[in-house]
CSV table of C-alpha atoms in Angstrom, one decimal:
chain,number,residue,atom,x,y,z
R,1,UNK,CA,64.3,114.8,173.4
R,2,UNK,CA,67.2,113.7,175.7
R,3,UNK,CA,70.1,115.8,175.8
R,4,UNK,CA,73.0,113.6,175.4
R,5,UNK,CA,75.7,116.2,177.5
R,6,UNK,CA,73.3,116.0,179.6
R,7,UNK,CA,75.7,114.6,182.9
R,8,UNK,CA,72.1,113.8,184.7
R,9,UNK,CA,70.8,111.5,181.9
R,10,UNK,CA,72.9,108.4,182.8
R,11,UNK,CA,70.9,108.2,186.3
R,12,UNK,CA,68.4,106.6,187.3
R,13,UNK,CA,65.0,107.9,187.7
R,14,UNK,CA,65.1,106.8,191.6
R,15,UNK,CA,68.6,108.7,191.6
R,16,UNK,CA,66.9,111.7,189.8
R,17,UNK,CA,64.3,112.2,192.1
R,18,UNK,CA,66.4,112.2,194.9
R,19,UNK,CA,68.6,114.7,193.4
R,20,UNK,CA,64.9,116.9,193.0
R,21,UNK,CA,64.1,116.4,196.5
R,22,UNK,CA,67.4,117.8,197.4
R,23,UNK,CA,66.7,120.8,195.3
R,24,UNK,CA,68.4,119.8,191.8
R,25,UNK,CA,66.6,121.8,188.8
R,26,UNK,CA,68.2,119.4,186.5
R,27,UNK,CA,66.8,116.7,187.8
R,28,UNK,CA,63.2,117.8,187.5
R,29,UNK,CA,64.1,118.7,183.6
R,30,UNK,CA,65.6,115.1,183.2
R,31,UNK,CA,63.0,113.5,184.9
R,32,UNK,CA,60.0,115.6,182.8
R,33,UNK,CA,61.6,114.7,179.5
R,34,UNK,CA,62.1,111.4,180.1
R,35,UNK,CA,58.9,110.6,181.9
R,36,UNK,CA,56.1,112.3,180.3
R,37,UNK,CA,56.1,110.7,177.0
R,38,UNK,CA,55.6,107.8,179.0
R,39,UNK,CA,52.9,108.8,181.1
R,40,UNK,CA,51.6,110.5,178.7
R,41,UNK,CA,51.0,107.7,176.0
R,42,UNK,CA,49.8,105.4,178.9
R,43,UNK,CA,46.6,108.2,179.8
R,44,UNK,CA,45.8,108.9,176.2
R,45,UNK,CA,45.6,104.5,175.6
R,46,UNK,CA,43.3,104.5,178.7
R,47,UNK,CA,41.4,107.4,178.0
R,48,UNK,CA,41.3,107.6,174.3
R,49,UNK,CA,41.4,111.4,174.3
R,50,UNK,CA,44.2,113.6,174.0
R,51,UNK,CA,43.2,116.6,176.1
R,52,UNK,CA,42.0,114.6,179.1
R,53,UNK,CA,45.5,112.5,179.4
R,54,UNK,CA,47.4,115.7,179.4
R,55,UNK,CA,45.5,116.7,182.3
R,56,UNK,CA,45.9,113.0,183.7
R,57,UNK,CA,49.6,113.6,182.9
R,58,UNK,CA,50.4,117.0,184.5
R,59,UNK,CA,48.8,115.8,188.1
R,60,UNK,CA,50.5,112.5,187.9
R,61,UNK,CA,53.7,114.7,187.4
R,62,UNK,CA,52.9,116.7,190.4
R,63,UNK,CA,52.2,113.8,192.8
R,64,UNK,CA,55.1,112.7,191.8
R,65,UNK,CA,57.1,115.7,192.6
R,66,UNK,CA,55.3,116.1,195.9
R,67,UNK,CA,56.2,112.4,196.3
R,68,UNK,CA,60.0,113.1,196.2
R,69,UNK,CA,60.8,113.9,199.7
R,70,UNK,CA,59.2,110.9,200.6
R,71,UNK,CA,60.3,108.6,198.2
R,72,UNK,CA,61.7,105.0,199.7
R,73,UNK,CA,64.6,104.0,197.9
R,74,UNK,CA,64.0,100.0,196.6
R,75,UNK,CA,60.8,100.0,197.2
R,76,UNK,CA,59.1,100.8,193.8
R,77,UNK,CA,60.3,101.7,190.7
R,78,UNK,CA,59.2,105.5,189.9
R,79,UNK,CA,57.8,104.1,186.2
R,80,UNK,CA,55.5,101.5,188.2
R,81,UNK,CA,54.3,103.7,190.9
R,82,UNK,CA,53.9,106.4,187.8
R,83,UNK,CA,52.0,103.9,185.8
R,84,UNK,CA,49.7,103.2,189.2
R,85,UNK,CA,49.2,106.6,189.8
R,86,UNK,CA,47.9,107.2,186.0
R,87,UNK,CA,45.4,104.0,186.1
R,88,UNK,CA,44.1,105.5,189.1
R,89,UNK,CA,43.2,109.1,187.7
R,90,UNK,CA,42.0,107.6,184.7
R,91,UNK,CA,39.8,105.6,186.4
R,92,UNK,CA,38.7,108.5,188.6
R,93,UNK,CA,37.7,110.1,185.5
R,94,UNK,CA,36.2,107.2,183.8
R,95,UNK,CA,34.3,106.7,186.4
R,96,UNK,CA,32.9,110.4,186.6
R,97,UNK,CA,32.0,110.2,183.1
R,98,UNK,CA,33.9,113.1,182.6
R,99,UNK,CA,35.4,112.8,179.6
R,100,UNK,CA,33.8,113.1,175.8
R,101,UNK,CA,32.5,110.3,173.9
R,102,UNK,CA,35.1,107.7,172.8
R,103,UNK,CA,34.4,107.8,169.2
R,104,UNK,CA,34.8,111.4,169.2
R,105,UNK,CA,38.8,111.0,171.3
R,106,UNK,CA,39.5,108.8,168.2
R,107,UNK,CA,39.4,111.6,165.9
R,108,UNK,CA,42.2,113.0,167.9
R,109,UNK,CA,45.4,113.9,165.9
R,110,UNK,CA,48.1,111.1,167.8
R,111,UNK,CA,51.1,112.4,166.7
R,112,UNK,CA,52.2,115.6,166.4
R,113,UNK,CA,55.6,114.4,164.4
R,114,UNK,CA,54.2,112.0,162.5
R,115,UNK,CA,54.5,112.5,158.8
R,116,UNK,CA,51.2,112.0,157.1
R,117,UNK,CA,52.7,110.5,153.6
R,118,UNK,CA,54.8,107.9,155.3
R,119,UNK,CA,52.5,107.3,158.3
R,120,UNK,CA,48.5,107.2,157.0
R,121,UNK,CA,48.1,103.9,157.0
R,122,UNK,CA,50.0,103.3,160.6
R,123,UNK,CA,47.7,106.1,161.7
R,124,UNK,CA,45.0,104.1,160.5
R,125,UNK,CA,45.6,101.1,162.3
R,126,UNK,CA,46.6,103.1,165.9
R,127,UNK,CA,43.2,104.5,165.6
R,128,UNK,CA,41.5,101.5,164.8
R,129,UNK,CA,43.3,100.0,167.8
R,130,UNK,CA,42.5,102.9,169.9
R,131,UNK,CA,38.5,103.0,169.2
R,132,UNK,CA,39.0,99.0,170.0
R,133,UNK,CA,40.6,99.9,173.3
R,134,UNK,CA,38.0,102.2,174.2
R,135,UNK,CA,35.4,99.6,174.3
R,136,UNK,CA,37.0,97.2,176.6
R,137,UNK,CA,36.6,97.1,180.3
R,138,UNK,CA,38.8,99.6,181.8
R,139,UNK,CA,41.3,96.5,183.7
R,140,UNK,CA,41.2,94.6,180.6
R,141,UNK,CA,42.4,98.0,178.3
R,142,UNK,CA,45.3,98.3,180.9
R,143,UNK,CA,46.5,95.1,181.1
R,144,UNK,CA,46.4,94.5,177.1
R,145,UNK,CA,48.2,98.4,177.2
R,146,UNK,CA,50.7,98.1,179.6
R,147,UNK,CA,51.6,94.0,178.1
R,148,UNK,CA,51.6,95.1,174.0
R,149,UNK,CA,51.9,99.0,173.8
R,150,UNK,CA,54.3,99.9,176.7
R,151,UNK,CA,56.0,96.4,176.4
R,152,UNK,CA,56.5,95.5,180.5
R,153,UNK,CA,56.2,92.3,181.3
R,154,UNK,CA,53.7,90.6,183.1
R,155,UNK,CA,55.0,90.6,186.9
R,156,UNK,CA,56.0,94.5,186.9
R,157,UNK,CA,52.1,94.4,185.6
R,158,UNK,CA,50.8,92.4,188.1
R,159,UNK,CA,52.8,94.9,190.9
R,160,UNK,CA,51.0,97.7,188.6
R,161,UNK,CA,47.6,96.4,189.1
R,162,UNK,CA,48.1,95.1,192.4
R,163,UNK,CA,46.4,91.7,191.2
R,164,UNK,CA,48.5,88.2,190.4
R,165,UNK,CA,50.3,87.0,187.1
R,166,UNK,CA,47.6,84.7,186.4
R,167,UNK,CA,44.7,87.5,186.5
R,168,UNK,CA,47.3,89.5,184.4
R,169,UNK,CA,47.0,86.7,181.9
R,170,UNK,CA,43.9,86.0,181.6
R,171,UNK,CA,42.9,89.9,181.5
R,172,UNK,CA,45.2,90.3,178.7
R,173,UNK,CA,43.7,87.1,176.7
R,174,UNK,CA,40.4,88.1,177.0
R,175,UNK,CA,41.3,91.6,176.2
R,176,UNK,CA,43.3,90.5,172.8
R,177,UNK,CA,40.2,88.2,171.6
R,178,UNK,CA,37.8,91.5,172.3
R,179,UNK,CA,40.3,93.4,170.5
R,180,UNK,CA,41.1,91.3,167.4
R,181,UNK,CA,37.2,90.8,166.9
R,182,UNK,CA,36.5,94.3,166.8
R,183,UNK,CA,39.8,95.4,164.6
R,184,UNK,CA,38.5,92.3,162.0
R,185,UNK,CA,35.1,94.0,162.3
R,186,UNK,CA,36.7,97.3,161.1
R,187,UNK,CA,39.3,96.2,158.7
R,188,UNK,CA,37.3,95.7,155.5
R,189,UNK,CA,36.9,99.4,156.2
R,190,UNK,CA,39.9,100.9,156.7
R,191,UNK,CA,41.3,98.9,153.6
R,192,UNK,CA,44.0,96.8,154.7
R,193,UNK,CA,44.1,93.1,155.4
R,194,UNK,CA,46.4,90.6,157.2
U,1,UNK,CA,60.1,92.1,170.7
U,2,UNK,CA,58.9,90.4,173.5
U,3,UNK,CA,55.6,89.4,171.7
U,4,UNK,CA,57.4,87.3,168.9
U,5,UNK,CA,56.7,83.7,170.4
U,6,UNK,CA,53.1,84.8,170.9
U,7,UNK,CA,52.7,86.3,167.5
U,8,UNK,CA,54.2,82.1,166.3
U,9,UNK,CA,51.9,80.7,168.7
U,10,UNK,CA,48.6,82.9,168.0
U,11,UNK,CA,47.3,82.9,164.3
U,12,UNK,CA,45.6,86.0,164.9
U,13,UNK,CA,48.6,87.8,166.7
U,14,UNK,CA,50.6,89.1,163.5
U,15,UNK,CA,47.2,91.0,162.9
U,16,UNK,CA,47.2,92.0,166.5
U,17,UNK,CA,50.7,93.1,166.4
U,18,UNK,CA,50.7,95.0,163.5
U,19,UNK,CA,48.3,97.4,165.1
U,20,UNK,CA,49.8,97.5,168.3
U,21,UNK,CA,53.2,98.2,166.7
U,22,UNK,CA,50.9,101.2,164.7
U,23,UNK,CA,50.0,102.2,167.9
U,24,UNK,CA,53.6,102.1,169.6
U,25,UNK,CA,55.0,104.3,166.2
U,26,UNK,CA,52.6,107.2,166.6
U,27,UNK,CA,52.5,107.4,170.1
U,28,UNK,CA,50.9,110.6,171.5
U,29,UNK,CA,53.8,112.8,172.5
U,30,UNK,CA,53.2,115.5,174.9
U,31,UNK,CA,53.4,119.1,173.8
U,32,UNK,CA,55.9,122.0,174.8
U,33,UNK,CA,52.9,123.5,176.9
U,34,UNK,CA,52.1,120.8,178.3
U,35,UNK,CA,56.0,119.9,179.7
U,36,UNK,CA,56.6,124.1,180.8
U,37,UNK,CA,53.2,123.5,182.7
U,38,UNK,CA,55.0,120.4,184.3
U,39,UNK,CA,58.2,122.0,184.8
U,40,UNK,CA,56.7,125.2,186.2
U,41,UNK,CA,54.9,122.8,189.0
U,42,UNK,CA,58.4,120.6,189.7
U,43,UNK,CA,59.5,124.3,190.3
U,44,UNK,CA,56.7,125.2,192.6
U,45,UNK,CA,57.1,121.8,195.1
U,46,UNK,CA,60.5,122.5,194.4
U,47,UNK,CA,60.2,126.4,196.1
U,48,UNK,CA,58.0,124.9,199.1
U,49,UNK,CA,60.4,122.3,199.7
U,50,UNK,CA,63.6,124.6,199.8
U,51,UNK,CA,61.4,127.1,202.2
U,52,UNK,CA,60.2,124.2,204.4
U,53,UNK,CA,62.1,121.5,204.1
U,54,UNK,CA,61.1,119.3,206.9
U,55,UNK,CA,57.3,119.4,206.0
U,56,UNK,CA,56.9,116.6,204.2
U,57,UNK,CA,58.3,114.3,206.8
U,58,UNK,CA,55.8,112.9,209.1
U,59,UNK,CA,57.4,112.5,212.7
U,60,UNK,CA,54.5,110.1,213.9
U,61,UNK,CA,50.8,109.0,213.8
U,62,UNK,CA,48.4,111.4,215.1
U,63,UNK,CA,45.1,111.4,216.5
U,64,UNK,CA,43.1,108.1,215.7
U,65,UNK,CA,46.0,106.7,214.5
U,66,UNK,CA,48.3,107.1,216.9
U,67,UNK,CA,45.8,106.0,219.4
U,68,UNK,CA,45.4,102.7,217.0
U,69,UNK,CA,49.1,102.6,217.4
U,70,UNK,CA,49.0,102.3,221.2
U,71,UNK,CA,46.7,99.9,220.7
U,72,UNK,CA,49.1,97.1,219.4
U,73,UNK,CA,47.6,98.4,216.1
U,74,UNK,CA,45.1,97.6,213.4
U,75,UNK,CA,44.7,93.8,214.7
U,76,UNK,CA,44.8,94.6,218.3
U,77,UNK,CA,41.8,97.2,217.8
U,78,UNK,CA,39.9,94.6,215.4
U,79,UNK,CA,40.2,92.0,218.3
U,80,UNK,CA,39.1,94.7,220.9
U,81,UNK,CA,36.1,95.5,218.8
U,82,UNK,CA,35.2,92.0,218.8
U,83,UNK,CA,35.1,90.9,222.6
U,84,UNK,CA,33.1,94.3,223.2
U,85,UNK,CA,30.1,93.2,220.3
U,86,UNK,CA,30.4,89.6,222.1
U,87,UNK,CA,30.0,91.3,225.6
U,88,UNK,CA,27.2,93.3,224.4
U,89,UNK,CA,25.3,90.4,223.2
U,90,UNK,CA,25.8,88.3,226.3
U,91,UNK,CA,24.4,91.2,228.1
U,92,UNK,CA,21.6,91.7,226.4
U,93,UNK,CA,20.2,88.1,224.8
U,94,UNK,CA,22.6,85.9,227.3
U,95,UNK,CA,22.0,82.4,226.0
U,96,UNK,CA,20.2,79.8,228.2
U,97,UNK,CA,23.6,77.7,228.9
U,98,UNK,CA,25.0,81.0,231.1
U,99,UNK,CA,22.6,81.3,233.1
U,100,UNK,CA,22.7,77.3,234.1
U,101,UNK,CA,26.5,78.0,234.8
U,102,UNK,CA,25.9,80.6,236.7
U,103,UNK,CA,23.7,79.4,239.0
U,104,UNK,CA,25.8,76.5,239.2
U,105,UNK,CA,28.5,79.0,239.7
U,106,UNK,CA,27.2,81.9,242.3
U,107,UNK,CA,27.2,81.1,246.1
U,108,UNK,CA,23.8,83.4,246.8
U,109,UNK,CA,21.0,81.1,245.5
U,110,UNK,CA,17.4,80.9,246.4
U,111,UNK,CA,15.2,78.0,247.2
U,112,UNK,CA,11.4,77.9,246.3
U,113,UNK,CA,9.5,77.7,249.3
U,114,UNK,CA,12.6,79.1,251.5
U,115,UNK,CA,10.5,81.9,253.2
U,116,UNK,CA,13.0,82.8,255.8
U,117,UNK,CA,15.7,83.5,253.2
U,118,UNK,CA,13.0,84.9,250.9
U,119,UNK,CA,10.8,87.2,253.0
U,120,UNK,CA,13.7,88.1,255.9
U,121,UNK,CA,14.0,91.9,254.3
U,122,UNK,CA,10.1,92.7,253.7
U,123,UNK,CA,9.8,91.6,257.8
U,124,UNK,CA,12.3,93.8,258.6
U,125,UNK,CA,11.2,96.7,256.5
U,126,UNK,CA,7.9,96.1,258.0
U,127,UNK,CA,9.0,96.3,262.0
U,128,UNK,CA,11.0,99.5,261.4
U,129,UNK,CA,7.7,101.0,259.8
């Protein structure tokens, strides 16, 4: 979605927010292309329903905007604080019970460009995965998310969590053996083996 | 990928993988509403900003904080709160080892039997009657 003339697109996102604070239209475009997939896959993992995460998604977007003036350089990157942020409001909602049954978010379509022919079987297995996630416990879902979906290593998701590398760890362990007994539960189903 | 020497390690993390790298290819990508509806708030804060641009910065602490602040902060009010509970319970349940210092301690003390000392203000009271 990136424009490539784009001359904002080499910055940073710490850069880019400055640039916002100072009144920079760009910016805000750079940043909300850049960062809302993001943000947006990391609320639909943790809540497992499409329609709640883009809620989750357009207030993290706005606290971050309203964060901008008082953003402190080198203190936090703007994808962990973002990350932090989304947890948070997921939790929030988790814990309201707001949101519909989990079974129910898994029968939401994930990808709007995905292309059923090629992608059925991928589909299959992300929504496996997903109706796996769902029945963790919510620090062990964002630990296993943020290690093997978003890819970040463990220290930036110790800083996320606020907890050590070691509780990081053993989170995501525990999370994976949850995860992998369920998926084998539901693989005979969906048809495909290792 | 950063998960290859885990996948070698862990027998069961090829099968893990392949659905978290399912899950990575159809990612949930947000819609064109749902980016105008972000933009169109960047472009509110935005506004406010431009229209009030020293709002957001906070000059100082107010009101409980600030008098925290003066204070010597957060530990200095934690250690004041501490010597007043202690204060309060000597004054109220003092415990038998004060009151041996004090009378050690205080230069006013009274003697059983002492009636001079003891009965000197009722006399008084007494004659002026």
């Amino acid at each position: 979605m990136a424009d490539r003339s784009d001359p904002l697109s080499d910055a940073s996102n710490e850069a880019l927010l400055v640039l916002f604070a100072n009144g920079d239209r760009g910016a805000a475009e750079t940043l909300t292309l850049r960062l809302t997939p993001k943000v947006m896959g990391h609320a639909y993992r943790l809540l497992g329903h499409r329609a709640e995460a883009e809620d989750v998604t357009q207030e993290a977007m706005l606290r971050l905007w309203q964060q901008a003036p008082n953003w402190r350089q080198g203190e936090a990157q703007v994808t962990t604080w973002l990350y932090r942020v989304v947890a948070n409001l997921c939790t929030d909602r988790l814990r309201r019970g707001a949101r519909s049954a989990p079974l129910e978010a898994a029968g939401d379509p994930a990808d709007d460009r995905a292309e059923p022919a090629q992608n059925m079987q991928e589909a299959a297995r992300a929504e496996a995965l997903q109706v796996a996630l769902n029945a963790l416990p919510e620090r062990q879902r964002q630990a296993v998310v943020l290690r093997h979906i978003e890819e970040l290593g463990n220290p930036e998701i110790a800083e996320i969590m606020q907890i050590s590398i070691e509780a990081v760890e053993s989170l995501v362990a525990r999370g994976k053996r949850a995860l992998s007994a369920s998926l084998r539960d539901q693989s005979e189903e969906l048809g495909y083996s290792e | 990928m950063t998960h290859d020497k885990d996948t070698k390690r862990d027998p069961e993390g090829s099968f893990l993988e392949t659905h978290f790298e399912a899950a990575r290819q159809t990612a949930s990508a947000p819609g064109n509403d749902l980016v105008q509806r972000i933009l169109a708030d960047a472009n509110k804060v935005q506004s406010a900003l431009a229209v009030h641009p020293e709002a957001p910065i906070q000059t100082g602490p107010r009101g409980v904080m600030a008098f925290l602040q003066a204070l010597g902060g957060w530990p200095a009010a934690a250690s004041l709160s501490s010597a007043a509970a202690v204060g309060l319970w000597i004054g109220i349940a003092p415990p038998d080892v004060l009151t041996l210092v004090a009378q050690d301690l205080l230069p006013t003390q009274v003697e059983d039997g002492d009636d001079a000392t003891a009965g000197g203000g009722f006399d008084f009271f007494e004659e002026m009657l």
